[in-house]
Short mmCIF file of C-alpha atoms and ligand atoms in Angstrom, two decimals:
data_model
loop_
_atom_site.label_atom_id
_atom_site.label_comp_id
_atom_site.label_asym_id
_atom_site.label_seq_id
_atom_site.Cartn_x
_atom_site.Cartn_y
_atom_site.Cartn_z
CA MET M 196 114.61 -57.93 -46.67
CA LEU M 197 114.32 -59.34 -43.11
CA TRP M 198 112.51 -56.26 -41.87
CA LEU M 199 110.00 -56.56 -44.63
CA MET M 200 109.33 -60.21 -43.79
CA ARG M 201 108.82 -59.20 -40.20
CA VAL M 202 106.52 -56.37 -41.18
CA SER M 203 104.54 -58.50 -43.56
CA SER M 204 104.13 -61.34 -41.13
CA PHE M 205 102.98 -58.84 -38.55
CA PHE M 206 100.46 -57.48 -41.06
CA THR M 207 99.30 -60.98 -41.90
CA ALA M 208 98.77 -61.76 -38.20
CA ALA M 209 96.92 -58.48 -37.75
CA LEU M 210 94.86 -59.17 -40.81
CA LEU M 211 93.94 -62.70 -39.71
CA THR M 212 92.88 -61.28 -36.36
CA VAL M 213 90.59 -58.83 -38.11
CA VAL M 214 89.18 -61.47 -40.44
CA LEU M 215 88.62 -63.98 -37.68
CA SER M 216 86.97 -61.56 -35.24
CA PRO M 217 84.68 -59.10 -36.96
CA SER M 218 84.10 -57.26 -33.71
CA LEU M 219 87.72 -56.08 -33.89
CA GLN M 220 87.22 -54.51 -37.28
CA SER M 221 88.07 -50.88 -37.05
CA PHE M 222 88.25 -48.40 -39.84
CA PRO M 223 89.46 -44.82 -39.54
CA PRO M 224 86.63 -42.42 -38.88
CA ALA M 225 85.79 -41.20 -42.31
CA GLU M 226 82.56 -40.45 -44.02
CA ALA M 227 81.30 -43.33 -46.07
CA ILE M 228 80.24 -42.68 -49.60
CA ARG M 229 77.54 -44.55 -51.32
CA SER M 230 76.72 -43.95 -54.92
CA SER M 231 73.29 -45.21 -55.88
CA HIS M 232 74.64 -45.87 -59.35
CA PHE M 233 77.09 -48.39 -57.96
CA ASP M 234 75.01 -50.18 -55.39
CA GLY M 235 74.91 -53.23 -57.59
CA TYR M 236 78.58 -53.15 -58.09
CA LEU M 237 79.79 -52.55 -54.61
CA ARG M 238 79.15 -56.15 -53.63
CA PHE M 239 82.53 -57.66 -54.41
CA PRO M 240 82.70 -61.36 -55.12
CA GLY M 241 84.66 -62.16 -51.99
CA GLN M 242 82.25 -60.29 -49.83
CA ILE M 243 79.17 -61.93 -51.26
CA ALA M 244 80.58 -65.21 -49.99
CA VAL M 245 80.60 -63.82 -46.42
CA PRO M 246 77.07 -64.29 -44.98
CA ASP M 247 77.35 -61.00 -43.12
CA PRO M 248 74.31 -58.74 -43.35
CA ARG M 249 76.66 -55.75 -42.97
CA ALA M 250 78.22 -56.63 -46.35
CA ARG M 251 75.35 -54.74 -47.88
CA HIS M 252 76.71 -51.60 -46.28
CA PHE M 253 80.18 -51.66 -47.77
CA ALA M 254 81.16 -48.50 -49.53
CA PHE M 255 84.11 -46.27 -50.44
CA ARG M 256 85.25 -43.95 -47.67
CA ARG M 257 86.47 -40.40 -48.16
CA ALA M 258 90.26 -40.27 -48.62
CA PRO M 259 92.24 -38.34 -45.95
CA LEU M 260 92.89 -34.67 -46.86
CA PHE M 261 96.29 -33.83 -48.21
CA ARG M 262 98.47 -30.70 -48.55
CA ASN M 263 101.59 -29.70 -50.43
CA ALA M 264 104.82 -29.40 -48.51
CA GLY M 265 106.27 -25.89 -48.15
CA ASP M 266 108.69 -26.05 -51.06
CA CYS M 267 106.20 -27.10 -53.72
CA ILE M 268 105.18 -24.75 -56.46
CA ALA M 269 101.84 -24.38 -54.85
CA ARG M 270 98.57 -25.12 -56.54
CA SER M 271 97.38 -21.68 -55.52
CA GLU M 272 99.63 -20.33 -58.23
CA THR M 273 97.53 -22.02 -60.85
CA ASN M 274 94.88 -19.73 -62.25
CA ASN M 275 91.48 -21.08 -61.55
CA SER M 276 89.68 -18.33 -63.38
CA THR M 277 90.86 -19.77 -66.66
CA GLY M 278 89.39 -23.20 -66.13
CA SER M 279 90.90 -25.67 -68.57
CA SER M 280 94.33 -23.99 -68.52
CA THR M 281 94.97 -25.69 -65.13
CA VAL M 282 95.88 -28.91 -66.86
CA CYS M 283 98.58 -27.06 -68.78
CA HIS M 284 100.31 -25.69 -65.70
CA PRO M 285 104.02 -26.55 -66.04
CA SER M 286 104.49 -27.72 -62.44
CA LEU M 287 102.00 -30.55 -62.71
CA VAL M 288 102.86 -34.24 -62.55
CA HIS M 289 100.51 -36.05 -64.98
CA ILE M 290 99.31 -39.54 -64.28
CA ALA M 291 97.00 -41.64 -66.49
CA ILE M 292 95.10 -44.60 -65.04
CA THR M 293 91.99 -46.53 -66.09
CA LEU M 294 88.83 -46.70 -64.08
CA ASP M 295 86.46 -49.61 -64.65
CA GLU M 296 84.02 -51.45 -62.50
CA GLU M 297 86.13 -54.54 -62.07
CA TYR M 298 89.28 -52.78 -61.01
CA LEU M 299 87.76 -49.69 -59.40
CA ARG M 300 88.87 -50.71 -55.92
CA GLY M 301 92.42 -51.08 -57.15
CA SER M 302 92.45 -47.76 -59.01
CA ILE M 303 91.14 -45.90 -55.96
CA ALA M 304 93.84 -47.51 -53.75
CA ALA M 305 96.51 -46.59 -56.33
CA VAL M 306 95.45 -42.93 -56.35
CA ASN M 307 95.31 -42.94 -52.56
CA SER M 308 98.84 -44.36 -52.33
CA ILE M 309 100.19 -41.76 -54.76
CA ILE M 310 98.81 -38.78 -52.92
CA GLN M 311 99.80 -40.14 -49.51
CA HIS M 312 103.46 -40.53 -50.56
CA SER M 313 103.76 -37.40 -52.66
CA SER M 314 105.43 -34.37 -51.17
CA CYS M 315 103.45 -32.19 -53.56
CA PRO M 316 100.12 -34.04 -53.82
CA GLU M 317 98.25 -30.92 -55.02
CA ASN M 318 100.54 -30.80 -58.01
CA VAL M 319 99.54 -34.24 -59.24
CA PHE M 320 96.95 -34.24 -62.03
CA PHE M 321 95.13 -37.45 -62.80
CA HIS M 322 93.81 -38.41 -66.23
CA PHE M 323 91.23 -41.13 -65.76
CA LEU M 324 90.30 -43.30 -68.74
CA VAL M 325 86.82 -44.76 -68.61
CA SER M 326 84.40 -46.70 -70.78
CA ASP M 327 81.52 -46.52 -68.28
CA THR M 328 79.68 -43.41 -67.15
CA GLY M 329 79.07 -42.37 -63.56
CA LEU M 330 82.58 -42.91 -62.15
CA GLU M 331 83.44 -39.21 -62.13
CA SER M 332 81.14 -38.33 -59.23
CA LEU M 333 82.41 -41.29 -57.27
CA VAL M 334 86.05 -40.16 -57.65
CA ARG M 335 85.03 -36.63 -56.70
CA SER M 336 83.28 -37.79 -53.54
CA VAL M 337 86.21 -40.03 -52.46
CA PHE M 338 88.96 -37.43 -53.28
CA ALA M 339 87.44 -34.04 -52.59
CA GLN M 340 90.56 -32.06 -53.52
CA LEU M 341 91.92 -34.13 -56.38
CA GLN M 342 92.78 -32.45 -59.67
CA PHE M 343 91.62 -34.77 -62.40
CA LYS M 344 89.87 -35.14 -65.68
CA VAL M 345 87.88 -38.08 -67.02
CA TYR M 346 88.25 -39.19 -70.62
CA TYR M 347 85.83 -41.48 -72.35
CA PHE M 348 87.63 -44.21 -74.25
CA ASP M 349 85.37 -45.67 -76.92
CA PRO M 350 85.75 -49.49 -76.84
CA ASN M 351 84.89 -49.55 -80.54
CA ARG M 352 88.17 -47.81 -81.23
CA VAL M 353 89.99 -51.10 -80.63
CA ARG M 354 87.27 -53.76 -80.70
CA GLY M 355 88.05 -54.67 -84.30
CA LEU M 356 91.75 -54.91 -83.52
CA ILE M 357 91.66 -57.17 -80.44
CA SER M 358 92.25 -60.85 -81.00
CA THR M 359 91.48 -63.46 -78.33
CA SER M 360 94.30 -64.00 -75.84
CA VAL M 361 95.19 -66.62 -73.27
CA ARG M 362 93.58 -64.67 -70.45
CA GLN M 363 90.16 -63.15 -70.95
CA ALA M 364 90.96 -60.19 -68.66
CA LEU M 365 93.64 -59.15 -71.15
CA GLU M 366 91.05 -58.61 -73.89
CA GLN M 367 89.23 -55.72 -72.18
CA PRO M 368 89.26 -52.75 -74.53
CA LEU M 369 90.31 -50.39 -71.76
CA ASN M 370 93.58 -52.32 -71.52
CA TYR M 371 94.46 -50.80 -74.87
CA ALA M 372 93.68 -47.19 -73.87
CA ARG M 373 97.35 -46.65 -72.97
CA ASN M 374 98.08 -46.67 -76.69
CA TYR M 375 95.86 -43.65 -77.25
CA LEU M 376 97.05 -41.28 -74.50
CA ALA M 377 98.78 -38.99 -77.03
CA ASP M 378 95.45 -38.45 -78.82
CA LEU M 379 93.23 -38.35 -75.75
CA LEU M 380 95.14 -35.97 -73.51
CA GLU M 381 95.46 -32.21 -74.13
CA ALA M 382 98.27 -31.22 -76.50
CA CYS M 383 99.93 -29.23 -73.68
CA VAL M 384 100.52 -32.46 -71.76
CA SER M 385 103.91 -33.48 -73.06
CA ARG M 386 104.72 -36.24 -70.60
CA VAL M 387 102.53 -38.70 -68.69
CA ILE M 388 103.10 -41.62 -66.33
CA TYR M 389 100.82 -44.53 -67.24
CA LEU M 390 99.94 -46.79 -64.31
CA ASP M 391 97.94 -49.99 -64.12
CA SER M 392 95.16 -50.27 -61.55
CA ASP M 393 96.61 -53.14 -59.53
CA LEU M 394 99.52 -51.35 -57.89
CA VAL M 395 100.44 -48.99 -55.09
CA VAL M 396 103.17 -46.37 -55.11
CA VAL M 397 105.14 -46.12 -51.87
CA ASP M 398 107.50 -43.30 -52.82
CA ASP M 399 107.20 -39.77 -54.14
CA VAL M 400 105.91 -40.19 -57.69
CA ALA M 401 107.70 -36.93 -58.64
CA LYS M 402 110.95 -38.93 -58.63
CA LEU M 403 109.60 -41.16 -61.38
CA TRP M 404 108.23 -38.14 -63.19
CA ARG M 405 111.65 -36.48 -63.35
CA TYR M 406 113.46 -39.39 -65.02
CA ASP M 407 115.60 -38.35 -67.91
CA LEU M 408 114.42 -40.45 -70.87
CA GLY M 409 117.54 -39.53 -72.83
CA GLY M 410 115.61 -38.84 -76.02
CA ARG M 411 113.57 -42.06 -75.85
CA THR M 412 109.80 -42.04 -76.16
CA VAL M 413 109.03 -44.52 -73.38
CA GLY M 414 110.78 -45.19 -70.07
CA ALA M 415 110.22 -48.39 -68.09
CA PRO M 416 112.18 -50.94 -66.05
CA GLU M 417 113.67 -53.51 -68.44
CA TYR M 418 114.19 -57.23 -67.70
CA CYS M 419 116.91 -58.50 -69.95
CA HIS M 420 117.19 -61.87 -68.20
CA ALA M 421 113.60 -62.75 -69.02
CA ASN M 422 113.24 -65.16 -71.97
CA PHE M 423 112.10 -62.73 -74.68
CA THR M 424 111.39 -65.55 -77.16
CA LYS M 425 108.32 -66.78 -75.29
CA TYR M 426 106.31 -63.55 -75.87
CA PHE M 427 105.94 -64.44 -79.56
CA THR M 428 104.95 -67.55 -81.43
CA LYS M 429 107.02 -69.94 -83.52
CA GLN M 430 105.27 -68.50 -86.62
CA PHE M 431 106.55 -65.08 -85.72
CA TRP M 432 110.16 -66.14 -85.15
CA SER M 433 110.22 -68.33 -88.26
CA ASP M 434 109.13 -65.52 -90.59
CA PRO M 435 112.00 -63.08 -91.14
CA ARG M 436 109.59 -60.49 -92.50
CA LEU M 437 108.11 -60.32 -89.02
CA SER M 438 110.96 -61.14 -86.64
CA GLY M 439 113.24 -58.93 -88.69
CA THR M 440 111.63 -55.99 -86.88
CA PHE M 441 114.01 -56.75 -84.00
CA ALA M 442 117.10 -56.67 -86.24
CA GLY M 443 119.76 -54.38 -84.81
CA ARG M 444 118.03 -54.17 -81.44
CA ASN M 445 118.69 -55.92 -78.17
CA PRO M 446 115.08 -56.41 -77.19
CA CYS M 447 114.28 -56.95 -73.52
CA TYR M 448 110.93 -57.54 -71.82
CA PHE M 449 109.40 -54.60 -70.05
CA ASN M 450 106.06 -54.37 -68.29
CA THR M 451 103.58 -51.90 -69.78
CA GLY M 452 101.85 -51.35 -66.44
CA VAL M 453 104.33 -48.64 -65.45
CA MET M 454 105.57 -46.38 -68.25
CA VAL M 455 106.86 -42.80 -68.45
CA MET M 456 105.77 -41.58 -71.85
CA ASP M 457 107.05 -38.60 -73.77
CA LEU M 458 103.83 -37.62 -75.54
CA ASP M 459 105.41 -35.04 -77.80
CA ARG M 460 107.80 -37.62 -79.21
CA TRP M 461 104.99 -40.12 -79.35
CA ARG M 462 102.82 -37.76 -81.41
CA ARG M 463 105.71 -36.82 -83.74
CA GLY M 464 106.68 -40.51 -84.26
CA GLY M 465 103.12 -41.66 -84.92
CA PHE M 466 103.51 -44.50 -82.41
CA THR M 467 99.78 -45.08 -81.98
CA SER M 468 99.48 -46.29 -85.58
CA ARG M 469 102.75 -48.27 -85.35
CA ILE M 470 101.22 -50.24 -82.48
CA GLU M 471 97.91 -50.61 -84.29
CA HIS M 472 99.83 -51.94 -87.27
CA TRP M 473 101.02 -54.94 -85.27
CA MET M 474 97.54 -55.49 -83.89
CA GLU M 475 96.31 -55.70 -87.45
CA VAL M 476 99.05 -58.15 -88.37
CA GLN M 477 98.03 -60.34 -85.40
CA LYS M 478 94.35 -60.04 -86.19
CA ALA M 479 94.77 -60.72 -89.91
CA GLY M 480 96.68 -63.93 -89.08
CA GLY M 481 96.08 -65.39 -92.50
CA GLY M 482 98.38 -68.14 -93.52
CA LEU M 483 100.93 -66.98 -90.94
CA GLY M 484 98.83 -67.57 -87.83
CA ARG M 485 98.99 -65.68 -84.60
CA ILE M 486 102.20 -63.89 -83.78
CA TYR M 487 101.66 -63.68 -80.00
CA GLU M 488 99.36 -65.00 -77.26
CA LEU M 489 99.04 -62.17 -74.72
CA GLY M 490 96.90 -59.01 -75.06
CA SER M 491 98.07 -55.46 -75.20
CA LEU M 492 101.72 -56.10 -74.21
CA PRO M 493 103.30 -57.69 -77.33
CA PRO M 494 102.52 -54.76 -79.71
CA PHE M 495 104.37 -52.52 -77.25
CA LEU M 496 107.31 -54.96 -77.18
CA LEU M 497 107.35 -55.06 -80.99
CA VAL M 498 107.60 -51.28 -81.23
CA PHE M 499 109.65 -50.37 -78.15
CA ALA M 500 111.66 -53.38 -76.84
CA GLY M 501 115.33 -52.43 -76.95
CA ARG M 502 114.40 -48.79 -77.36
CA VAL M 503 113.08 -47.91 -73.90
CA ALA M 504 114.83 -45.68 -71.45
CA PRO M 505 115.71 -48.01 -68.58
CA ILE M 506 114.17 -47.04 -65.24
CA GLU M 507 115.29 -48.48 -61.92
CA HIS M 508 113.54 -51.74 -61.05
CA ARG M 509 112.31 -50.33 -57.80
CA TRP M 510 109.60 -48.58 -59.82
CA ASN M 511 107.89 -51.82 -60.81
CA GLN M 512 108.04 -54.74 -58.41
CA HIS M 513 105.68 -56.72 -60.56
CA GLY M 514 104.23 -60.19 -60.45
CA LEU M 515 102.77 -59.97 -56.96
CA GLY M 516 99.37 -61.17 -58.25
CA GLY M 517 100.94 -64.55 -58.88
CA ASP M 518 98.72 -67.26 -60.17
CA ASN M 519 95.45 -67.57 -58.36
CA VAL M 520 94.68 -70.89 -59.99
CA ARG M 521 97.51 -72.60 -58.12
CA GLY M 522 97.07 -70.27 -55.19
CA SER M 523 100.78 -69.35 -55.29
CA CYS M 524 102.04 -66.30 -53.50
CA ARG M 525 104.99 -64.34 -54.82
CA ASP M 526 107.78 -62.77 -52.83
CA LEU M 527 109.51 -59.44 -53.61
CA HIS M 528 112.59 -59.35 -55.76
CA SER M 529 115.62 -58.06 -53.90
CA GLY M 530 116.40 -54.38 -53.78
CA PRO M 531 114.60 -51.20 -52.86
CA VAL M 532 110.90 -50.77 -53.58
CA SER M 533 109.05 -47.68 -54.76
CA LEU M 534 106.09 -49.34 -56.44
CA LEU M 535 104.36 -52.65 -55.77
CA HIS M 536 102.47 -54.23 -58.67
CA TRP M 537 100.04 -57.14 -58.37
CA SER M 538 100.30 -58.13 -62.01
CA GLY M 539 99.29 -61.69 -62.71
CA SER M 540 95.88 -63.20 -62.23
CA GLY M 541 95.48 -62.81 -58.47
CA LYS M 542 94.38 -59.44 -57.10
CA PRO M 543 94.85 -58.35 -53.49
CA TRP M 544 91.28 -57.06 -53.03
CA VAL M 545 89.83 -60.34 -54.19
CA ARG M 546 92.18 -62.42 -51.96
CA LEU M 547 91.60 -60.18 -48.90
CA GLY M 548 87.87 -60.33 -49.51
CA SER M 549 87.90 -64.07 -49.63
CA GLY M 550 89.94 -64.29 -46.42
CA ARG M 551 92.85 -66.03 -48.19
CA PRO M 552 95.38 -63.22 -48.69
CA CYS M 553 99.04 -63.65 -49.63
CA PRO M 554 101.45 -62.18 -47.11
CA LEU M 555 102.36 -59.21 -49.37
CA ASP M 556 98.67 -58.31 -49.87
CA ALA M 557 98.97 -56.71 -46.44
CA LEU M 558 101.08 -54.00 -48.10
CA TRP M 559 98.17 -53.14 -50.39
CA ALA M 560 95.50 -53.10 -47.66
CA PRO M 561 96.43 -49.78 -45.99
CA TYR M 562 95.55 -47.92 -49.20
CA ASP M 563 92.17 -49.60 -49.67
CA LEU M 564 89.31 -47.15 -49.20
CA TYR M 565 86.58 -49.72 -49.50
CA GLY M 566 85.03 -51.02 -46.35
CA PRO M 567 82.01 -51.09 -44.15
CA ALA M 568 79.99 -47.88 -44.26
CA LEU M 569 79.92 -46.41 -40.75
CA GLN M 570 76.34 -45.26 -41.00
CA PRO M 571 74.20 -46.98 -43.58
CA ARG M 572 72.04 -44.36 -45.22
C1 LIG D 1108 89.97 -19.90 -56.94
O1 LIG D 1108 88.56 -19.82 -56.92
C2 LIG D 1108 87.96 -19.82 -55.64
C3 LIG D 1108 86.45 -19.87 -55.83
O2 LIG D 1108 86.03 -19.17 -56.96
C4 LIG D 1108 88.41 -18.54 -54.91
O3 LIG D 1108 87.87 -18.55 -53.60
C5 LIG D 1108 89.95 -18.61 -54.77
O4 LIG D 1108 90.43 -17.44 -54.16
C6 LIG D 1108 90.54 -18.71 -56.16
N1 LIG D 1108 92.01 -18.87 -56.07
C7 LIG D 1108 92.85 -18.14 -56.80
C8 LIG D 1108 94.30 -18.44 -56.58
O5 LIG D 1108 92.48 -17.33 -57.63
C1 LIG D 1109 94.69 -15.43 -64.47
O1 LIG D 1109 93.97 -15.21 -65.68
C2 LIG D 1109 93.54 -13.88 -65.87
C3 LIG D 1109 92.64 -13.86 -67.10
O2 LIG D 1109 93.24 -14.56 -68.15
C4 LIG D 1109 94.74 -12.96 -65.94
O3 LIG D 1109 94.35 -11.63 -66.07
C5 LIG D 1109 95.57 -13.12 -64.65
O4 LIG D 1109 96.75 -12.35 -64.75
C6 LIG D 1109 95.92 -14.58 -64.39
N1 LIG D 1109 96.62 -14.67 -63.12
C7 LIG D 1109 97.67 -15.46 -62.92
C8 LIG D 1109 98.21 -15.51 -61.52
O5 LIG D 1109 98.18 -16.11 -63.80
C1 LIG D 1110 113.03 -69.48 -74.25
O1 LIG D 1110 111.67 -69.81 -74.65
C2 LIG D 1110 111.63 -70.62 -75.83
C3 LIG D 1110 110.16 -70.71 -76.20
O2 LIG D 1110 109.35 -71.02 -75.10
C4 LIG D 1110 112.33 -71.92 -75.63
O3 LIG D 1110 112.23 -72.70 -76.79
C5 LIG D 1110 113.79 -71.68 -75.24
O4 LIG D 1110 114.43 -72.89 -74.97
C6 LIG D 1110 113.87 -70.74 -74.06
N1 LIG D 1110 115.26 -70.39 -73.87
C7 LIG D 1110 115.85 -70.42 -72.67
C8 LIG D 1110 117.26 -69.99 -72.62
O5 LIG D 1110 115.28 -70.86 -71.66
#
């Protein structure tokens, strides 16, 4: 852990230097991409606060090119004359991630981190879930070679099922899109890794892809020391018709921001409607009252807690977002790290933009593709 502390304090020092002396700002030579559609959006809150006329010229830069290592089942084997069959190629690693205006900078950094650490980046296929139009051309211009498909997720699909939660950000319909992957993605996609937008992968994602789920539908790191009781209300625990759902299980908390999902099993088991059922119970409330306070997580816990295939904790070092209200910064849990996750209310791009980053935010910054445009057009 000592090396990491050294590295992160070095990064912090370097970062402060950059923040304090704009003349030292240097970004790798890369073509800046501006999308007229997103001009309004590209002014991030933190950057508006900086009275720098150049802030108007911030944009996404083109990601570095990437290539498969020699021993990959090369992308050239895929048959590009058959168009849509590409997504069915058996050597692909499928990743689903949401793209929305608020988290776009995070999603782009996540994709960048995945292809940079993958030994077979050309074999990774991204499934982007959107509720806004116009993001497809932006992704294409940032990642020229990326294999991906964009899926429109209709917010009305869940709007009637969402109840208010303790954090407004948790009520965004796109947060619930992970429940619909089995319906949205092509039937030939039998496994997918779902990833949140506030994380970076610092290891070869193919290792996560190859996890044996041992017949389970969902794989995720489990946290059995977390107090599971607090994810549900007193009303829930006091009604055996509800809390009885956990009978015979040893339910543990898991984070739904990193999940390996067996979509064939999911489809056969009808898990989408099982999760919707609990959202209806919550929404109906009735005499019982709310059964949980958070957003899309508790229904997943209700259906899968105690039934997930445990994945090593290195694949979700979560909580790095901390609590922005109190300005607290989190440290890493001990052990090796393959994925860093800024879950919690603080986001690294916001803190970096406001010049008040947490030390570990420096580990996110190298994957950020948003910065000053070299040549304003
Ligand atoms: C894929 O298509 C491009 C352009 O049509 C062509 O140049 C390339 O040779 C094709 N690759 C394969 C493997 O067929
Ligand atoms: C590509 O598809 C065409 C048309 O379906 C087929 O004739 C050809 O054999 C395929 N090539 C490969 C490498 O799969
Ligand atoms: C777990 O959380 C519940 C509800 O917040 C609380 O009543 C209980 O004392 C906690 N248990 C432990 C062991 O901390």
